[in-house]
Short mmCIF file of C-alpha atoms and ligand atoms in Angstrom, two decimals:
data_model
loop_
_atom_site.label_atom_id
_atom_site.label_comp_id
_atom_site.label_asym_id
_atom_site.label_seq_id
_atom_site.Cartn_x
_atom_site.Cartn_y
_atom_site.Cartn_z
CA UNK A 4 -12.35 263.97 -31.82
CA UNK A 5 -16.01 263.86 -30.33
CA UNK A 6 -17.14 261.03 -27.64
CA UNK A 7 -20.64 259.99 -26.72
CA UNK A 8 -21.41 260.45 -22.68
CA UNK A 9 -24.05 258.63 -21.72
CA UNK A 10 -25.96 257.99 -18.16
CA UNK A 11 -27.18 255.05 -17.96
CA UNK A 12 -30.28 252.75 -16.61
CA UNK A 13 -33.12 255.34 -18.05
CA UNK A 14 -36.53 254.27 -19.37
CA UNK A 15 -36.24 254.42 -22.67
CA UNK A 16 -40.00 255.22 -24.39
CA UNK A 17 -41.17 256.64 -27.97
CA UNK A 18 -41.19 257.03 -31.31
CA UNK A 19 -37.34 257.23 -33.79
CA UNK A 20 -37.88 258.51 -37.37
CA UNK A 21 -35.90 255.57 -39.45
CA UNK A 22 -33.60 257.26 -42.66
CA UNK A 23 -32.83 256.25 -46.04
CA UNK A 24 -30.88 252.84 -46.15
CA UNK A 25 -26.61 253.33 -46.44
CA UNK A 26 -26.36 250.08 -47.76
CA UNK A 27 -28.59 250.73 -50.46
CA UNK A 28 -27.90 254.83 -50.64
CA UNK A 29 -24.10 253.69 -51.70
CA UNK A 30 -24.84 251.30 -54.65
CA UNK A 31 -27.23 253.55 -56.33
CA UNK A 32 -24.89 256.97 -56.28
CA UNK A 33 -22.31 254.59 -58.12
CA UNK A 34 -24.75 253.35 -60.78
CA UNK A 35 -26.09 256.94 -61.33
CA UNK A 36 -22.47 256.78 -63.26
CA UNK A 37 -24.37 254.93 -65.72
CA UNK A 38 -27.14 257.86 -66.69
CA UNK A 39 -27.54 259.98 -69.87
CA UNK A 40 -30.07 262.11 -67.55
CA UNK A 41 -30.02 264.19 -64.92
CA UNK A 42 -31.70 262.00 -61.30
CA UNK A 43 -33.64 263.20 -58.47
CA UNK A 44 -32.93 260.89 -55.37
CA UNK A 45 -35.04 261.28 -52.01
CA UNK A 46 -34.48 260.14 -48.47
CA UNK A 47 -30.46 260.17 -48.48
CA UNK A 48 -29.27 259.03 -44.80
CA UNK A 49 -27.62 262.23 -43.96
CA UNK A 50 -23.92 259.94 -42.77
CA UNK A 51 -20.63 260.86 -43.41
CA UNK A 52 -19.85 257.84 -46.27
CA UNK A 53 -22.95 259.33 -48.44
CA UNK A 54 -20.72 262.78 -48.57
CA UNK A 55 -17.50 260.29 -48.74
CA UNK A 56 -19.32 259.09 -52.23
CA UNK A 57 -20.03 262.14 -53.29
CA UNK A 58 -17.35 263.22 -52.65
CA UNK A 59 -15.31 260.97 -55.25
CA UNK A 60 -18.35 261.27 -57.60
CA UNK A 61 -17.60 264.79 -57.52
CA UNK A 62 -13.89 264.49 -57.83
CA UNK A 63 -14.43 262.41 -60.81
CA UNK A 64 -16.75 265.05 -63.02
CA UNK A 65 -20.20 264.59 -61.73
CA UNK A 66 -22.03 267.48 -60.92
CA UNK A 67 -24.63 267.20 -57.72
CA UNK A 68 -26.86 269.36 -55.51
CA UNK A 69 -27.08 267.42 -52.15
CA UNK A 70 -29.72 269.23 -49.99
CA UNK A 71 -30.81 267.41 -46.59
CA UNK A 72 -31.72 263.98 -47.47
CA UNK A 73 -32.44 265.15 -51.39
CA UNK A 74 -29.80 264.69 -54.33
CA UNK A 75 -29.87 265.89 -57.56
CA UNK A 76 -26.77 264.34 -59.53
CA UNK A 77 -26.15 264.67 -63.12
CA UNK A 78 -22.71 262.77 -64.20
CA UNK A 79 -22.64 263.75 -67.96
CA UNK A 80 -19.85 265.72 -66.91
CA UNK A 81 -17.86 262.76 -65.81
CA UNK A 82 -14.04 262.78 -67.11
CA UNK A 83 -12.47 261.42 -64.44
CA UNK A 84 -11.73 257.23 -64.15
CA UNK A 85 -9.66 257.34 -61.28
CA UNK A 86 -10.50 256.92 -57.43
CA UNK A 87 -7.53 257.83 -55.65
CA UNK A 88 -6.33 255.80 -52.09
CA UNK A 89 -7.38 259.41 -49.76
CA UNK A 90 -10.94 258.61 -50.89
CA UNK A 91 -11.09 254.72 -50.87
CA UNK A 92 -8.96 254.24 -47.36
CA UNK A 93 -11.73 256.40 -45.94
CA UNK A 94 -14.60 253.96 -47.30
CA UNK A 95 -13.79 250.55 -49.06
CA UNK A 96 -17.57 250.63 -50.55
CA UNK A 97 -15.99 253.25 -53.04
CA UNK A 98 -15.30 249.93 -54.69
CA UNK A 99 -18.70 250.26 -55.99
CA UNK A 100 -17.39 253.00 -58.78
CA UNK A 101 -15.24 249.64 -60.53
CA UNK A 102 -17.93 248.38 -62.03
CA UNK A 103 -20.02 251.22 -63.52
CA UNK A 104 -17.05 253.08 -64.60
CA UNK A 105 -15.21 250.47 -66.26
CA UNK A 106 -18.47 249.74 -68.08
CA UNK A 107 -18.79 252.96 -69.11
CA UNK A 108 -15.51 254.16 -70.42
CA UNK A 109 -13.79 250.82 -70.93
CA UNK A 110 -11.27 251.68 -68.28
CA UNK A 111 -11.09 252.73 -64.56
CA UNK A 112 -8.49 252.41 -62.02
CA UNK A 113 -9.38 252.37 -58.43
CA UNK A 114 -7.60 251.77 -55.07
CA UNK A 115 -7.65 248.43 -53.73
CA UNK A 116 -9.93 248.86 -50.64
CA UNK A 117 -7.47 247.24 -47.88
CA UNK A 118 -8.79 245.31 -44.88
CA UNK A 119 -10.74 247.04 -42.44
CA UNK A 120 -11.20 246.37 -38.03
CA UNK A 121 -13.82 243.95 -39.47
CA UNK A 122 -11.77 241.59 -41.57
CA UNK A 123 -9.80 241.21 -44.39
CA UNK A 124 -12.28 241.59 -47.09
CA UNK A 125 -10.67 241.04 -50.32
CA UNK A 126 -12.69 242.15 -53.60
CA UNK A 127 -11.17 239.13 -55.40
CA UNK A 128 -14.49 237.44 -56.26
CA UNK A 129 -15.48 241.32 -57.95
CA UNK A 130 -12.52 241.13 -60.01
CA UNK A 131 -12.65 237.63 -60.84
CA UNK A 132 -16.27 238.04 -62.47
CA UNK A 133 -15.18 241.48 -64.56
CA UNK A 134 -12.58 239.58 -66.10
CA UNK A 135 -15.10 236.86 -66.94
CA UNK A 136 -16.91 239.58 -69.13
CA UNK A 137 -13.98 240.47 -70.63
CA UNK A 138 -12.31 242.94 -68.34
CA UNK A 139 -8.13 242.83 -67.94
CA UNK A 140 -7.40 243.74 -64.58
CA UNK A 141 -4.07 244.68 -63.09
CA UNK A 142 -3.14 245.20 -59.61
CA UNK A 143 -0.33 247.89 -59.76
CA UNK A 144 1.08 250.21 -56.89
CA UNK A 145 -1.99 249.39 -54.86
CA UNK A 146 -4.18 250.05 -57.36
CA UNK A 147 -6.71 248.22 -59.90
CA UNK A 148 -6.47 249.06 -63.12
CA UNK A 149 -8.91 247.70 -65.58
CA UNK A 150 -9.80 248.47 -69.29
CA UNK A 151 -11.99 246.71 -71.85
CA UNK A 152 -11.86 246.84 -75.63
CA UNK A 153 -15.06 247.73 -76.82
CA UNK A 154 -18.17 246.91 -74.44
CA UNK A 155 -18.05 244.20 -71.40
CA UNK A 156 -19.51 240.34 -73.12
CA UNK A 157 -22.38 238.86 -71.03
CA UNK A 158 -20.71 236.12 -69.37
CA UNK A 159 -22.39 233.58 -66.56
CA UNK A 160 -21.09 234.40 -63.28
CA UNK A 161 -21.01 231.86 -60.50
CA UNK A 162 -19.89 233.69 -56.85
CA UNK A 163 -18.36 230.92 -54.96
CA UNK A 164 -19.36 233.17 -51.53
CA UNK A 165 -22.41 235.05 -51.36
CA UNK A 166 -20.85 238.67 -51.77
CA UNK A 167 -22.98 242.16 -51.62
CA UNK A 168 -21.27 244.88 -52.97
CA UNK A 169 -19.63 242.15 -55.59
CA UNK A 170 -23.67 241.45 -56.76
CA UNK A 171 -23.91 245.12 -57.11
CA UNK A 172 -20.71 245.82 -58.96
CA UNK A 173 -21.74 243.21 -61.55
CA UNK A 174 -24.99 244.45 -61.72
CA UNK A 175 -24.09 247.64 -62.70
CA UNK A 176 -21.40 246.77 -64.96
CA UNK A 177 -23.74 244.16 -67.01
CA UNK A 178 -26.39 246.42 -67.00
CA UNK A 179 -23.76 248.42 -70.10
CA UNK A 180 -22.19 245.24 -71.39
CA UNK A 181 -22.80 243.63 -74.90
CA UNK A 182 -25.46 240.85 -74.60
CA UNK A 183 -26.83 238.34 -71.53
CA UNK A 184 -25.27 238.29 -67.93
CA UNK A 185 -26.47 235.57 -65.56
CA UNK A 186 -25.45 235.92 -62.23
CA UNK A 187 -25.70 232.60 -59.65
CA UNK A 188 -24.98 233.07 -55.51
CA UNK A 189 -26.34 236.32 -56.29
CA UNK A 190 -26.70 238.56 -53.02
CA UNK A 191 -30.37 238.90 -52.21
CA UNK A 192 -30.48 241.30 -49.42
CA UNK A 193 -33.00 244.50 -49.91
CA UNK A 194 -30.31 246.95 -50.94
CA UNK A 195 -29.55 244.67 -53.65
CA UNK A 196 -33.55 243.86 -54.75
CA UNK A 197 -33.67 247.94 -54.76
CA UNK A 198 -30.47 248.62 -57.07
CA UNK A 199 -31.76 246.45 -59.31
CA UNK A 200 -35.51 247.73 -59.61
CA UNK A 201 -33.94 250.88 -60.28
CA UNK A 202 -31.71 249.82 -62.96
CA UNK A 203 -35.38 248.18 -64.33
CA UNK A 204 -36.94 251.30 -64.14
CA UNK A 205 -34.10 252.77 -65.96
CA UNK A 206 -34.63 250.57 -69.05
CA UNK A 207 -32.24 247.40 -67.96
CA UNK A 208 -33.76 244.15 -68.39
CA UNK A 209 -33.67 242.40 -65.88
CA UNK A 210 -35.13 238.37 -64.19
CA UNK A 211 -34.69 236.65 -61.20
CA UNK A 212 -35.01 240.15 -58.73
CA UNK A 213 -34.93 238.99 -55.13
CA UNK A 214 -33.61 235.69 -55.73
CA UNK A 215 -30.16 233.81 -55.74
CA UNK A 216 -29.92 233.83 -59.69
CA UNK A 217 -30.59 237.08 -61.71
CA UNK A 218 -29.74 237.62 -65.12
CA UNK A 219 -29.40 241.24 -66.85
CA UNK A 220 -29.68 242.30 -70.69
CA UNK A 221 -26.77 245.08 -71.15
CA UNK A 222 -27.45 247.96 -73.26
CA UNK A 223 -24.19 247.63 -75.15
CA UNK A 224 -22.96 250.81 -73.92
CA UNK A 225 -25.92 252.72 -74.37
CA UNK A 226 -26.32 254.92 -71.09
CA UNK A 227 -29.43 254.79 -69.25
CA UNK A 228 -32.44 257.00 -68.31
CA UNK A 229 -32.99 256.73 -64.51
CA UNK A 230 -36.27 257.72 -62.99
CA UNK A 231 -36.50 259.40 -59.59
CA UNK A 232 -36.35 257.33 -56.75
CA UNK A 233 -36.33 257.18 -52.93
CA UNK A 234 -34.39 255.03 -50.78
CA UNK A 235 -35.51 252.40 -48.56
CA UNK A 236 -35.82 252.25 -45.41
CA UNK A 237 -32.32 251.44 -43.37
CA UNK A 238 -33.06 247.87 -41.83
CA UNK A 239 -30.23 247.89 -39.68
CA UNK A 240 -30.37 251.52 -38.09
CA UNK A 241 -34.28 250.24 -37.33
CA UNK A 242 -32.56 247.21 -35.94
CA UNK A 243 -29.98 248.93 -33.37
CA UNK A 244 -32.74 251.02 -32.35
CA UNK A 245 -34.81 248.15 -31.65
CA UNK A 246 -32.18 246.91 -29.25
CA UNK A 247 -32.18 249.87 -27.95
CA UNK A 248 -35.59 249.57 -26.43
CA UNK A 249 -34.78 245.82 -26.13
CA UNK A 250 -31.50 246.16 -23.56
CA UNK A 251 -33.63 249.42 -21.62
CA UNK A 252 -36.55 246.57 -21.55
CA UNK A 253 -38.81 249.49 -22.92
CA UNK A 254 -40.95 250.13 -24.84
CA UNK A 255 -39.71 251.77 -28.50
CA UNK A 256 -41.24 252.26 -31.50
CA UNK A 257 -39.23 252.73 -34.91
CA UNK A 258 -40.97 254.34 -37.70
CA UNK A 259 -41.06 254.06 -41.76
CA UNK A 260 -39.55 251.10 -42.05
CA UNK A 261 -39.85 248.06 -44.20
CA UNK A 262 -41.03 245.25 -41.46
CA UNK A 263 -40.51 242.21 -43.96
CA UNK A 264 -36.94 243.35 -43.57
CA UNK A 265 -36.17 242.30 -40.14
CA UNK A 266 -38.01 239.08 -40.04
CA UNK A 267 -35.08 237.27 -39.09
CA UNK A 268 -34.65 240.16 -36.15
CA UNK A 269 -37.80 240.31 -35.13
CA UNK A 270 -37.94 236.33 -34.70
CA UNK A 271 -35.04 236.53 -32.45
CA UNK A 272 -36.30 239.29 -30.38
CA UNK A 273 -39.73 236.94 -29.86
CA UNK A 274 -37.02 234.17 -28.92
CA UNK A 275 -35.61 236.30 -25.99
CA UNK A 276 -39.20 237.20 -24.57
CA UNK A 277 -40.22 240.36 -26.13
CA UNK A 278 -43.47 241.08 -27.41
CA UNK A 279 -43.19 243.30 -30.90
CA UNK A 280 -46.14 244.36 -32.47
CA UNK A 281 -45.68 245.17 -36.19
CA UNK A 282 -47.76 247.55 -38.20
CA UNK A 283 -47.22 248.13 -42.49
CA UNK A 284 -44.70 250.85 -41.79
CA UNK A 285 -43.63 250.59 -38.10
CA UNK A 286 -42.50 248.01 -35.27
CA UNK A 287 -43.07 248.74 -31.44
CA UNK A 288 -40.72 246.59 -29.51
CA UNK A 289 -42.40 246.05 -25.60
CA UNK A 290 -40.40 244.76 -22.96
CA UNK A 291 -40.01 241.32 -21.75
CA UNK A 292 -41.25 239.74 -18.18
CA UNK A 293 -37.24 237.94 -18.32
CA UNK A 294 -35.17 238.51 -21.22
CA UNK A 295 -34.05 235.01 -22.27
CA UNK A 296 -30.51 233.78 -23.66
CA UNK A 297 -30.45 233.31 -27.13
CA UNK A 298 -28.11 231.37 -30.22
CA UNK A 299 -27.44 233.29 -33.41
CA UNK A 300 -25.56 232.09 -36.43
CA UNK A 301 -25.30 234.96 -38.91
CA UNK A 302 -25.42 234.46 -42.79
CA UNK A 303 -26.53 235.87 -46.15
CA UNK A 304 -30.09 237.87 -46.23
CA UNK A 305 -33.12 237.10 -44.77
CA UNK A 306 -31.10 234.72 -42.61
CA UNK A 307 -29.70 237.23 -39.52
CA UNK A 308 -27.54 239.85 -40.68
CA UNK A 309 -24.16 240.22 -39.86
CA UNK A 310 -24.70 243.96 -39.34
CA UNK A 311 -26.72 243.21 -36.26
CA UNK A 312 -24.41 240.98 -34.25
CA UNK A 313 -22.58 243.22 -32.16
CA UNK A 314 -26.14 244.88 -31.26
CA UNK A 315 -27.65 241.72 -30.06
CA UNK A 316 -24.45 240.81 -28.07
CA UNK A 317 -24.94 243.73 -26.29
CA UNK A 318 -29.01 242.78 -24.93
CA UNK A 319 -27.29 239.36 -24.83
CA UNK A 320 -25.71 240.43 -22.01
CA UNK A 321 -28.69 241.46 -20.01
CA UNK A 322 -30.65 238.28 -20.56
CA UNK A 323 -30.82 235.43 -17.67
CA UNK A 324 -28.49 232.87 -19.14
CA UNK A 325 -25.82 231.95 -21.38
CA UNK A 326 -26.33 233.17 -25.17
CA UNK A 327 -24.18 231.88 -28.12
CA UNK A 328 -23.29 233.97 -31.01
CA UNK A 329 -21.49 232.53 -34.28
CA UNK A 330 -20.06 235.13 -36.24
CA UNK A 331 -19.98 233.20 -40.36
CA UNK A 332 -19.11 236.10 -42.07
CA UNK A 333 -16.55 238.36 -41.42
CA UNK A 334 -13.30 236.77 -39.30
CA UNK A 335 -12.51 239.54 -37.04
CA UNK A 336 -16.49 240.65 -36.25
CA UNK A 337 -15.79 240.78 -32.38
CA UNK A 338 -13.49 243.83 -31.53
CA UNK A 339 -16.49 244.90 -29.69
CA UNK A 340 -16.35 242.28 -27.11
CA UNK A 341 -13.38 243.63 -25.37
CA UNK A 342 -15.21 246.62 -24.75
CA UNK A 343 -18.05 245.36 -23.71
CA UNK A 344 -15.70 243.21 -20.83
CA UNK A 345 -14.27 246.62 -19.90
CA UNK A 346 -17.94 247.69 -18.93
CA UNK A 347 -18.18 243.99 -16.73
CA UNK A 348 -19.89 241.86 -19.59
CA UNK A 349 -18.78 238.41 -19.68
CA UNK A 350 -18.28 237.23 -22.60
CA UNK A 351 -15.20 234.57 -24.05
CA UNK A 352 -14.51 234.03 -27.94
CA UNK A 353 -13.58 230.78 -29.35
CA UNK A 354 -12.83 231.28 -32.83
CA UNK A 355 -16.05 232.56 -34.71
CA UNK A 356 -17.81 231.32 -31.24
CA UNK A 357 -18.86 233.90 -28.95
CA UNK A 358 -20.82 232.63 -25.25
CA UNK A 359 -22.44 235.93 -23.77
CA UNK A 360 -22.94 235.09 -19.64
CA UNK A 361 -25.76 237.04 -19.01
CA UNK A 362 -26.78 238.44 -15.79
CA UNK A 363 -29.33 241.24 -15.78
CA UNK A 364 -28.16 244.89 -14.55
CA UNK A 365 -24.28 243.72 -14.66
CA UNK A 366 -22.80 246.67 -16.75
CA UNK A 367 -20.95 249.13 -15.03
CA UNK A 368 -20.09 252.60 -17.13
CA UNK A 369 -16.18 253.35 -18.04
CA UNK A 370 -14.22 254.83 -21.18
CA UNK A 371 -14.70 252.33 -23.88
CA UNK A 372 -13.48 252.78 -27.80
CA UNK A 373 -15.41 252.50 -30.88
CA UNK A 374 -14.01 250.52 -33.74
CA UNK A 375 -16.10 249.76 -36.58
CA UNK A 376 -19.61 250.80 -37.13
CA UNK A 377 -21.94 248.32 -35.74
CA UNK A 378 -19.50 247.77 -33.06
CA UNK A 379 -19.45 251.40 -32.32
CA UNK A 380 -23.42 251.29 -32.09
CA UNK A 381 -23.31 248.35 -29.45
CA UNK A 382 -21.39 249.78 -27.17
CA UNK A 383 -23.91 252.99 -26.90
CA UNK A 384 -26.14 250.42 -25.97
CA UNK A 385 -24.76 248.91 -23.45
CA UNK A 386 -23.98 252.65 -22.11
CA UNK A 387 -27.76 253.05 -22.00
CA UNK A 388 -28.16 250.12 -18.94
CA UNK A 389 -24.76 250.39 -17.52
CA UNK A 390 -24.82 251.48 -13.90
CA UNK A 391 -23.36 255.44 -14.22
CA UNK A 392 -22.01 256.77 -16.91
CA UNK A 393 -20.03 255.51 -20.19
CA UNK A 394 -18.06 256.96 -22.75
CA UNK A 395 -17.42 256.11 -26.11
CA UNK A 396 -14.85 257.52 -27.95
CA UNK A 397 -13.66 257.23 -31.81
CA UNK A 398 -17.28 258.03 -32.32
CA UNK A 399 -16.24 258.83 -36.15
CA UNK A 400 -16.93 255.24 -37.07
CA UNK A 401 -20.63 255.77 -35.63
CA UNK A 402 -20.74 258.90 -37.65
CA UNK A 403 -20.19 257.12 -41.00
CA UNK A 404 -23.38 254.72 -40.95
CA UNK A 405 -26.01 256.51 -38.22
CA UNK A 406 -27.79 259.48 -38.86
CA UNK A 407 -28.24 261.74 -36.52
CA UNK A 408 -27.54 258.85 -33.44
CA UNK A 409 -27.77 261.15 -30.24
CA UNK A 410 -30.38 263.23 -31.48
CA UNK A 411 -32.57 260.01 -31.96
CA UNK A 412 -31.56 258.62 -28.74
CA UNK A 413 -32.05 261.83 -26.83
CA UNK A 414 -35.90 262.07 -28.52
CA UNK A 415 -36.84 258.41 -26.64
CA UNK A 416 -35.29 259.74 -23.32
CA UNK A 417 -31.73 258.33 -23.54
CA UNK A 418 -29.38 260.54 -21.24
CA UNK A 419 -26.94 261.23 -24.00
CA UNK A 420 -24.57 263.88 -25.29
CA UNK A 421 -21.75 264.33 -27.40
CA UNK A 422 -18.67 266.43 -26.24
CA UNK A 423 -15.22 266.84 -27.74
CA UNK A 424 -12.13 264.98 -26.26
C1 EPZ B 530 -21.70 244.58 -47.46
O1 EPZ B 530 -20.30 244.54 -47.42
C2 EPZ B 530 -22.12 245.67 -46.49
N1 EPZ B 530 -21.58 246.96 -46.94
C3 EPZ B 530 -21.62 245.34 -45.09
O2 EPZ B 530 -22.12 246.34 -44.21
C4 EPZ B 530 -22.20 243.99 -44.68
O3 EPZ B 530 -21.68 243.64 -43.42
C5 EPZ B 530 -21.82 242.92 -45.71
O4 EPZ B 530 -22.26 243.34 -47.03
C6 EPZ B 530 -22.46 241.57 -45.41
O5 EPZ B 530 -23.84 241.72 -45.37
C7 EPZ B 530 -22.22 247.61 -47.95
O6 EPZ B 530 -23.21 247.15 -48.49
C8 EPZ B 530 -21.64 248.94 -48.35
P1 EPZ B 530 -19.58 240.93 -48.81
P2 EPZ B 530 -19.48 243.71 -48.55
O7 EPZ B 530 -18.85 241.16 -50.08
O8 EPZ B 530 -20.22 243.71 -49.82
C9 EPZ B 530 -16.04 237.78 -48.54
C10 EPZ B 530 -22.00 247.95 -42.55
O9 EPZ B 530 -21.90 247.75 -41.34
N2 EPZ B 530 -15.66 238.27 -49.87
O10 EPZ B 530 -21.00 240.49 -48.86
O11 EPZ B 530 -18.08 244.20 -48.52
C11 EPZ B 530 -15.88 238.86 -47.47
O12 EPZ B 530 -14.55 238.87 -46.98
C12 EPZ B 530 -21.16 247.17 -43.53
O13 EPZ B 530 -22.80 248.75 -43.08
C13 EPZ B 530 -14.58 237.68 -50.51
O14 EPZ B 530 -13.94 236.76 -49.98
O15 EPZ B 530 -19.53 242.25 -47.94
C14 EPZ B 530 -16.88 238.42 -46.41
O16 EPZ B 530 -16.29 237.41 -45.61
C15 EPZ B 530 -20.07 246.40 -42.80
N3 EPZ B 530 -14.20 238.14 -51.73
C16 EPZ B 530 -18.01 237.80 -47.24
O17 EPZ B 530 -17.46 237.51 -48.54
C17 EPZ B 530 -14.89 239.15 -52.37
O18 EPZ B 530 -14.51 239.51 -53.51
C18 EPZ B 530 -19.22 238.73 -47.43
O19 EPZ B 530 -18.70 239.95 -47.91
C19 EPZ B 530 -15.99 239.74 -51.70
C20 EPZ B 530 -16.37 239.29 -50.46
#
């Protein structure tokens, strides 16, 4: 397995190339399931859950060319309903085949995604809406199994929590069903306001993009002909990259990026003293005279995202006072904070409560462990201003969501490498 070494307390100064958006990159592979025609997509994040998808697209018919950050994918050829448990334990957003495939052929079965470092995440409130459109669903062996007579009915869908990938599951799957599907509690965050402009431009009728209620006219099984499209901009690799100039208290600019993205980010950077100046496709993050403490809640898009929590606990760390972080969404979002203790933060949970004592140049490098994604990216953080040098191993999680990580770092000065255990 590879680990990150990193020497700590350099200047940190220029310009990171943002990629394609993950969040968004992973939705719109699963809907291409829905296409008569053959689709070009552009700027691909070149991570290891895009090839994961592919992967399983792949294993179910579809034929692709995946070049760089370019995909062709043509899934006429599908014949396959089935995504096995060695593809879906590896990435629970394969979860994101349900919908489109069961709208498709009128029957799919899929592994049940199980929990993952982060939580528990169930995918109740996705099944509990299929069914609603007419959808029998059966959890056997570990696996879903759902089939529809006919086409899926336009049904009203009310998610009792706010749920992403859910949105985008019933997105896809009423974008083929019989008739008029209103989703309310819809998701709203970018990656969701994409996958549904490109389901427009394919033909799909659809109202209410961007906001908490959207409702979709299904082409009663008729597939759909995509356009070519390029993803957006990923909000939360700009973010982490951010803090990366934030916790050197440098000065970093991130590049092609969506700045009405981060406007809950950016606020709370401004909050803790740094100046950010914000152009139509990049943000320059300058340092601060004193980094202050701050409080974060996270919630539901464009409150401040969940994926950006462990990131800020890290610069939390280096501000002059005591910071408070409230983790709302996911139960177990704090298996970074043990790590972050190992390299002398000090930090103490109380239930979704986190309180981040920070003192300024406290970190000290060790051997700390990776465990989910964004945790993963905060503790390479941290390595950046810890005194000496840090290592962060299980760097397979950082692999799955960050493109190129080391390489970005290195290009802004970071003293990083990546060696094999
Ligand atoms: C998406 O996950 C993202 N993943 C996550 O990013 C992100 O953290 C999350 O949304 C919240 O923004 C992708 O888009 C591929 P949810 P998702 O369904 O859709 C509960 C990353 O770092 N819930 O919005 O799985 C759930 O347990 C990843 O890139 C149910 O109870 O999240 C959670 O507490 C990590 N039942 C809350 O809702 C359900 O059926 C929000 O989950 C579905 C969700």
């Amino acid at each position: 397995m590879d680990y990150l070494e990193i020497i700590g307390q350099q200047k940190l100064s220029g310009v990171i190339k943002i990629s394609g958006a993950k969040n968004a990159a992973l939705p719109l592979l699963a809907s291409t399931i829905l296409s008569a025609n053959t689709i070009n997509i552009s700027n691909i994040p070149n991570v290891a859950d895009i090839k994961t998808l592919l992967k399983l697209l792949g294993m179910l018919g579809a034929t692709y060319k995946h070049d760089d950050t370019n995909i062709t994918i043509n899934t006429k050829t599908l014949n396959q309903t089935k995504a096995t448990y060695e593809i879906v334990k590896t990435m629970r957003a394969s979860i994101l085949v349900l919908g489109p495939l069961l709208a498709r052929f009128g029957h799919c079965e899929v592994s049940l995604p199980g929990g993952c470092a982060i939580g528990q995440r169930p995918v109740d409130l996705h099944l509990k809406a299929l069914e609603q459109m007419g959808a029998k669903i059966e959890i056997k062996a570990g696996y879903i199994q759902a089939t529809v007579d006919g086409a899926l009915k336009g049904a009203t869908i009310v998610f009792d929590k706010v749920t992403v990938t859910g949105t985008e599951n019933i997105l896809m799957a009423a974008a083929l069903a019989n008739g008029k599907t209103t989703i309310i509690n819809a998701a709203k965050e970018p990656e969701v306001v994409q996958l549904c402009e490109v389901l427009k431009d394919a033909g799909v009728q659809i109202d209410g993009i961007g906001t908490n209620t959207i409702t979709i006219e299904g082409s009663n099984k008729e597939l759909l002909n995509f356009k070519p499209f390029s993803i957006i901009p990923d909000r939360i690799e700009a973010g982490t990259y951010l803090c990366a100039g934030a916790i050197a208290n440098s000065t970093v600019r991130v590049q092609n990026v969506e700045p009405n993205h981060l406007d809950s980010v950016i606020a709370k950077f401004e909050e803790m003293g740094f100046v950010l100046s914000v152009d139509e496709t990049s943000i320059t993050i300058h340092p601060a005279h004193e980094i202050k403490p701050v409080n974060i809640t996270t919630t539901e898009y464009p409150g401040f995202p969940t994926d950006m929590q462990a990131q800020f606990m890290a610069v939390a760390t280096m501000a002059n006072g005591v910071s408070i972080i409230d983790e709302k969404l996911f139960e177990n979002r704090f298996m970074h904070v043990s790590e972050l203790i190992r390299l002398g933060a000090d930090i103490t949970l109380n239930g979704t409560v986190a309180t981040i004592k920070g003192t300024p140049n406290s970190l000290i490098g060790t051997d700390v462990m990776a465990t989910d994604l964004r945790a993963s990216s905060a503790l390479v953080l941290a390595g950046l201003v810890a005194n000496g040098v840090t290592k962060v191993h299980r760097i397979y999680h950082l692999d799955r969501g960050y493109d190129r990580l080391e390489e970005k770092l290195k290009n802004i000065d970071a003293q990083i490498k990546r060696e094999q255990e």
